[in-house]
Amino acid sequence: MTTDDRTTMNDFQTIDRLLTQRRSCRGYLPDEVPRETIEQILSAAQHTASWCNTQPWHVHIVSGEARAALSKAAVDNVVANLGQPAPSDFPFPAAYTGVHNERRKEVGWQLYEAVGVERGDRDGSAMQMLRNFEFFGAPHVAIITTDADLGVYGAIDCGLYVNSFMLAAEALGLGTCAQAAIAQVTPAVREFLDLPDDRRVVCGIAFGHPDPQHPTAQFMSRRASITDAATFVD
């Protein structure tokens, strides 16, 4: 094996390890991440591919007192609008059917079981739902927005950016959780960040130092097999 072959294999093993070990972290230590570390993540993620190199993402890193205030605004917003359609900038799925519904339910019950919420416990599940808007206790949240004129393609590019951000954070020993739930409180986010009309809220990313003792650290969602996810056409 040549030096180039070994380098290629090492690179693949690194990305494979990061992809395999990364998980949605729902329990964090209170320690804030140093600014220079956050800038490392942002610098790496900025190399994300995008349609025509538009780089439509803009990231607000919310920390400290601002993070607490945004969390309160988000929780107040969701409580005030319980039972109402989510006022998101992008439509949520019309329905979860078939295997997608099965996977959704499986990971949902894995989470509830980890934190001691039993089936039928509506109060417990409601409290767990609100944890989304408390960013699961993470000391930081990144709010990702895109340019309105780019529509769904801008949102797709932002999805790629979110994955780059999370992998960079994973490489630095940090935990992350991509949160589409933040789009449910778009009005509160928009007002808090004073977003202009030409920006659309895509999602949030809670991040910080993971708490290895948190109950949710004890499970990892399953992934479909290659045969279920890919078709080879020769």
GROMACS .gro file of C-alpha atoms in nm:
model
  234
    1MET     CA    1   0.000   0.000   0.000
    2THR     CA    2   0.141   0.339  -0.099
    3THR     CA    3   0.157   0.648   0.121
    4ASP     CA    4  -0.129   0.800  -0.081
    5ASP     CA    5  -0.336   0.485  -0.030
    6ARG     CA    6  -0.275   0.494   0.347
    7THR     CA    7  -0.368   0.863   0.361
    8THR     CA    8  -0.687   0.797   0.167
    9MET     CA    9  -0.779   0.508   0.397
   10ASN     CA   10  -0.705   0.714   0.708
   11ASP     CA   11  -0.921   0.997   0.576
   12PHE     CA   12  -1.206   0.756   0.505
   13GLN     CA   13  -1.177   0.595   0.848
   14THR     CA   14  -1.192   0.938   1.010
   15ILE     CA   15  -1.506   1.049   0.827
   16ASP     CA   16  -1.665   0.706   0.875
   17ARG     CA   17  -1.597   0.724   1.250
   18LEU     CA   18  -1.742   1.075   1.277
   19LEU     CA   19  -2.054   0.980   1.082
   20THR     CA   20  -2.101   0.659   1.282
   21GLN     CA   21  -2.042   0.806   1.627
   22ARG     CA   22  -2.234   1.130   1.581
   23ARG     CA   23  -2.570   1.128   1.756
   24SER     CA   24  -2.837   1.376   1.855
   25CYS     CA   25  -2.722   1.498   2.195
   26ARG     CA   26  -3.004   1.586   2.433
   27GLY     CA   27  -2.804   1.637   2.751
   28TYR     CA   28  -2.524   1.891   2.801
   29LEU     CA   29  -2.280   2.013   3.062
   30PRO     CA   30  -2.320   2.383   3.152
   31ASP     CA   31  -1.969   2.482   3.043
   32GLU     CA   32  -1.965   2.717   2.745
   33VAL     CA   33  -1.760   2.636   2.437
   34PRO     CA   34  -1.471   2.881   2.384
   35ARG     CA   35  -1.527   3.137   2.110
   36GLU     CA   36  -1.221   3.021   1.918
   37THR     CA   37  -1.355   2.665   1.910
   38ILE     CA   38  -1.689   2.785   1.773
   39GLU     CA   39  -1.503   2.982   1.508
   40GLN     CA   40  -1.313   2.664   1.413
   41ILE     CA   41  -1.646   2.489   1.353
   42LEU     CA   42  -1.782   2.780   1.150
   43SER     CA   43  -1.464   2.803   0.943
   44ALA     CA   44  -1.474   2.433   0.857
   45ALA     CA   45  -1.849   2.432   0.782
   46GLN     CA   46  -1.811   2.731   0.551
   47HIS     CA   47  -1.653   2.496   0.296
   48THR     CA   48  -1.987   2.317   0.253
   49ALA     CA   49  -2.091   2.266  -0.109
   50SER     CA   50  -2.384   2.476  -0.233
   51TRP     CA   51  -2.577   2.523  -0.555
   52CYS     CA   52  -2.374   2.761  -0.779
   53ASN     CA   53  -2.164   2.841  -0.470
   54THR     CA   54  -2.446   3.061  -0.341
   55GLN     CA   55  -2.364   2.979   0.025
   56PRO     CA   56  -2.715   3.087   0.129
   57TRP     CA   57  -2.677   3.013   0.500
   58HIS     CA   58  -2.639   3.271   0.773
   59VAL     CA   59  -2.577   3.156   1.128
   60HIS     CA   60  -2.669   3.329   1.454
   61ILE     CA   61  -2.475   3.181   1.746
   62VAL     CA   62  -2.684   3.251   2.056
   63SER     CA   63  -2.519   3.206   2.397
   64GLY     CA   64  -2.535   3.317   2.759
   65GLU     CA   65  -2.819   3.546   2.864
   66ALA     CA   66  -2.934   3.580   2.504
   67ARG     CA   67  -2.972   3.202   2.479
   68ALA     CA   68  -3.185   3.198   2.796
   69ALA     CA   69  -3.401   3.482   2.664
   70LEU     CA   70  -3.450   3.311   2.326
   71SER     CA   71  -3.546   2.989   2.501
   72LYS     CA   72  -3.808   3.170   2.710
   73ALA     CA   73  -3.948   3.341   2.401
   74ALA     CA   74  -3.966   3.007   2.218
   75VAL     CA   75  -4.135   2.824   2.507
   76ASP     CA   76  -4.385   3.109   2.556
   77ASN     CA   77  -4.463   3.102   2.184
   78VAL     CA   78  -4.524   2.729   2.161
   79VAL     CA   79  -4.737   2.723   2.479
   80ALA     CA   80  -4.947   3.015   2.356
   81ASN     CA   81  -5.013   2.838   2.023
   82LEU     CA   82  -5.073   2.478   2.132
   83GLY     CA   83  -5.302   2.303   1.887
   84GLN     CA   84  -5.243   2.560   1.614
   85PRO     CA   85  -5.059   2.493   1.286
   86ALA     CA   86  -4.684   2.556   1.315
   87PRO     CA   87  -4.606   2.895   1.155
   88SER     CA   88  -4.284   2.774   0.992
   89ASP     CA   89  -4.117   2.931   0.688
   90PHE     CA   90  -4.107   2.591   0.517
   91PRO     CA   91  -4.395   2.340   0.526
   92PHE     CA   92  -4.361   2.048   0.761
   93PRO     CA   93  -4.422   1.693   0.630
   94ALA     CA   94  -4.783   1.639   0.530
   95ALA     CA   95  -4.774   1.293   0.689
   96TYR     CA   96  -4.542   1.018   0.811
   97THR     CA   97  -4.636   0.688   0.648
   98GLY     CA   98  -4.495   0.339   0.607
   99VAL     CA   99  -4.135   0.282   0.713
  100HIS     CA  100  -4.086   0.653   0.780
  101ASN     CA  101  -4.358   0.646   1.043
  102GLU     CA  102  -4.213   0.326   1.191
  103ARG     CA  103  -3.867   0.484   1.226
  104ARG     CA  104  -4.013   0.802   1.372
  105LYS     CA  105  -4.207   0.609   1.635
  106GLU     CA  106  -3.913   0.385   1.720
  107VAL     CA  107  -3.673   0.670   1.795
  108GLY     CA  108  -3.947   0.861   1.976
  109TRP     CA  109  -4.009   0.574   2.216
  110GLN     CA  110  -3.637   0.519   2.260
  111LEU     CA  111  -3.612   0.879   2.379
  112TYR     CA  112  -3.917   0.859   2.607
  113GLU     CA  113  -3.801   0.533   2.763
  114ALA     CA  114  -3.456   0.680   2.827
  115VAL     CA  115  -3.601   0.974   3.023
  116GLY     CA  116  -3.869   0.767   3.202
  117VAL     CA  117  -4.178   0.881   3.011
  118GLU     CA  118  -4.423   0.592   2.989
  119ARG     CA  119  -4.676   0.532   2.712
  120GLY     CA  120  -4.989   0.735   2.778
  121ASP     CA  121  -4.810   0.988   3.001
  122ARG     CA  122  -4.930   1.303   2.823
  123ASP     CA  123  -4.785   1.540   3.082
  124GLY     CA  124  -4.447   1.372   3.065
  125SER     CA  125  -4.439   1.374   2.686
  126ALA     CA  126  -4.546   1.740   2.683
  127MET     CA  127  -4.262   1.832   2.918
  128GLN     CA  128  -4.015   1.641   2.702
  129MET     CA  129  -4.149   1.820   2.393
  130LEU     CA  130  -4.079   2.156   2.558
  131ARG     CA  131  -3.717   2.051   2.608
  132ASN     CA  132  -3.673   2.118   2.235
  133PHE     CA  133  -3.730   2.486   2.301
  134GLU     CA  134  -3.493   2.485   2.596
  135PHE     CA  135  -3.231   2.350   2.353
  136PHE     CA  136  -3.198   2.045   2.580
  137GLY     CA  137  -2.992   2.253   2.819
  138ALA     CA  138  -2.716   2.325   2.564
  139PRO     CA  139  -2.522   2.645   2.639
  140HIS     CA  140  -2.534   2.747   2.272
  141VAL     CA  141  -2.775   2.731   1.982
  142ALA     CA  142  -2.701   2.807   1.619
  143ILE     CA  143  -2.998   2.941   1.424
  144ILE     CA  144  -2.967   2.871   1.052
  145THR     CA  145  -3.143   3.096   0.800
  146THR     CA  146  -3.145   3.108   0.422
  147ASP     CA  147  -3.224   3.361   0.151
  148ALA     CA  148  -3.596   3.369   0.070
  149ASP     CA  149  -3.545   3.398  -0.306
  150LEU     CA  150  -3.356   3.067  -0.321
  151GLY     CA  151  -3.656   2.871  -0.191
  152VAL     CA  152  -3.619   2.501  -0.128
  153TYR     CA  153  -3.277   2.485  -0.292
  154GLY     CA  154  -3.139   2.731  -0.039
  155ALA     CA  155  -3.288   2.515   0.237
  156ILE     CA  156  -3.124   2.204   0.090
  157ASP     CA  157  -2.787   2.380   0.089
  158CYS     CA  158  -2.845   2.476   0.452
  159GLY     CA  159  -2.912   2.110   0.530
  160LEU     CA  160  -2.569   2.027   0.393
  161TYR     CA  161  -2.425   2.307   0.607
  162VAL     CA  162  -2.595   2.169   0.919
  163ASN     CA  163  -2.430   1.831   0.862
  164SER     CA  164  -2.089   1.992   0.812
  165PHE     CA  165  -2.134   2.193   1.133
  166MET     CA  166  -2.227   1.883   1.331
  167LEU     CA  167  -1.939   1.674   1.196
  168ALA     CA  168  -1.689   1.951   1.270
  169ALA     CA  169  -1.828   1.978   1.624
  170GLU     CA  170  -1.809   1.599   1.664
  171ALA     CA  171  -1.443   1.606   1.558
  172LEU     CA  172  -1.378   1.855   1.840
  173GLY     CA  173  -1.549   1.636   2.100
  174LEU     CA  174  -1.871   1.839   2.117
  175GLY     CA  175  -2.232   1.728   2.109
  176THR     CA  176  -2.498   1.863   1.873
  177CYS     CA  177  -2.866   1.824   1.800
  178ALA     CA  178  -3.022   1.953   1.480
  179GLN     CA  179  -3.363   2.095   1.572
  180ALA     CA  180  -3.634   2.132   1.311
  181ALA     CA  181  -3.862   2.207   1.607
  182ILE     CA  182  -3.721   2.560   1.614
  183ALA     CA  183  -3.909   2.626   1.288
  184GLN     CA  184  -4.234   2.584   1.487
  185VAL     CA  185  -4.160   2.908   1.669
  186THR     CA  186  -4.039   3.107   1.369
  187PRO     CA  187  -4.226   3.426   1.475
  188ALA     CA  188  -4.048   3.430   1.813
  189VAL     CA  189  -3.710   3.358   1.651
  190ARG     CA  190  -3.765   3.620   1.383
  191GLU     CA  191  -3.857   3.887   1.638
  192PHE     CA  192  -3.577   3.798   1.879
  193LEU     CA  193  -3.305   3.805   1.610
  194ASP     CA  194  -3.465   4.096   1.422
  195LEU     CA  195  -3.444   3.901   1.099
  196PRO     CA  196  -3.511   4.089   0.776
  197ASP     CA  197  -3.800   3.985   0.553
  198ASP     CA  198  -3.566   3.822   0.301
  199ARG     CA  199  -3.444   3.557   0.548
  200ARG     CA  200  -3.616   3.224   0.615
  201VAL     CA  201  -3.561   3.018   0.931
  202VAL     CA  202  -3.449   2.664   0.847
  203CYS     CA  203  -3.366   2.508   1.185
  204GLY     CA  204  -3.151   2.535   1.495
  205ILE     CA  205  -2.852   2.337   1.620
  206ALA     CA  206  -2.812   2.296   1.995
  207PHE     CA  207  -2.447   2.237   2.082
  208GLY     CA  208  -2.203   2.217   2.370
  209HIS     CA  209  -2.009   1.969   2.580
  210PRO     CA  210  -2.213   1.646   2.603
  211ASP     CA  211  -2.310   1.510   2.944
  212PRO     CA  212  -2.211   1.141   2.931
  213GLN     CA  213  -2.428   1.068   3.237
  214HIS     CA  214  -2.749   1.205   3.087
  215PRO     CA  215  -3.015   0.932   3.036
  216THR     CA  216  -3.045   1.007   2.666
  217ALA     CA  217  -2.674   0.934   2.617
  218GLN     CA  218  -2.751   0.565   2.656
  219PHE     CA  219  -2.921   0.505   2.322
  220MET     CA  220  -2.848   0.562   1.955
  221SER     CA  221  -3.102   0.545   1.675
  222ARG     CA  222  -3.070   0.271   1.418
  223ARG     CA  223  -2.993   0.327   1.051
  224ALA     CA  224  -3.139   0.147   0.750
  225SER     CA  225  -2.919  -0.098   0.564
  226ILE     CA  226  -2.756  -0.009   0.234
  227THR     CA  227  -2.994  -0.245   0.054
  228ASP     CA  228  -3.289  -0.048   0.193
  229ALA     CA  229  -3.141   0.290   0.108
  230ALA     CA  230  -2.965   0.243  -0.226
  231THR     CA  231  -3.036   0.092  -0.569
  232PHE     CA  232  -2.755   0.005  -0.807
  233VAL     CA  233  -2.837   0.053  -1.177
  234ASP     CA  234  -2.573  -0.101  -1.407
   0.00000   0.00000   0.00000
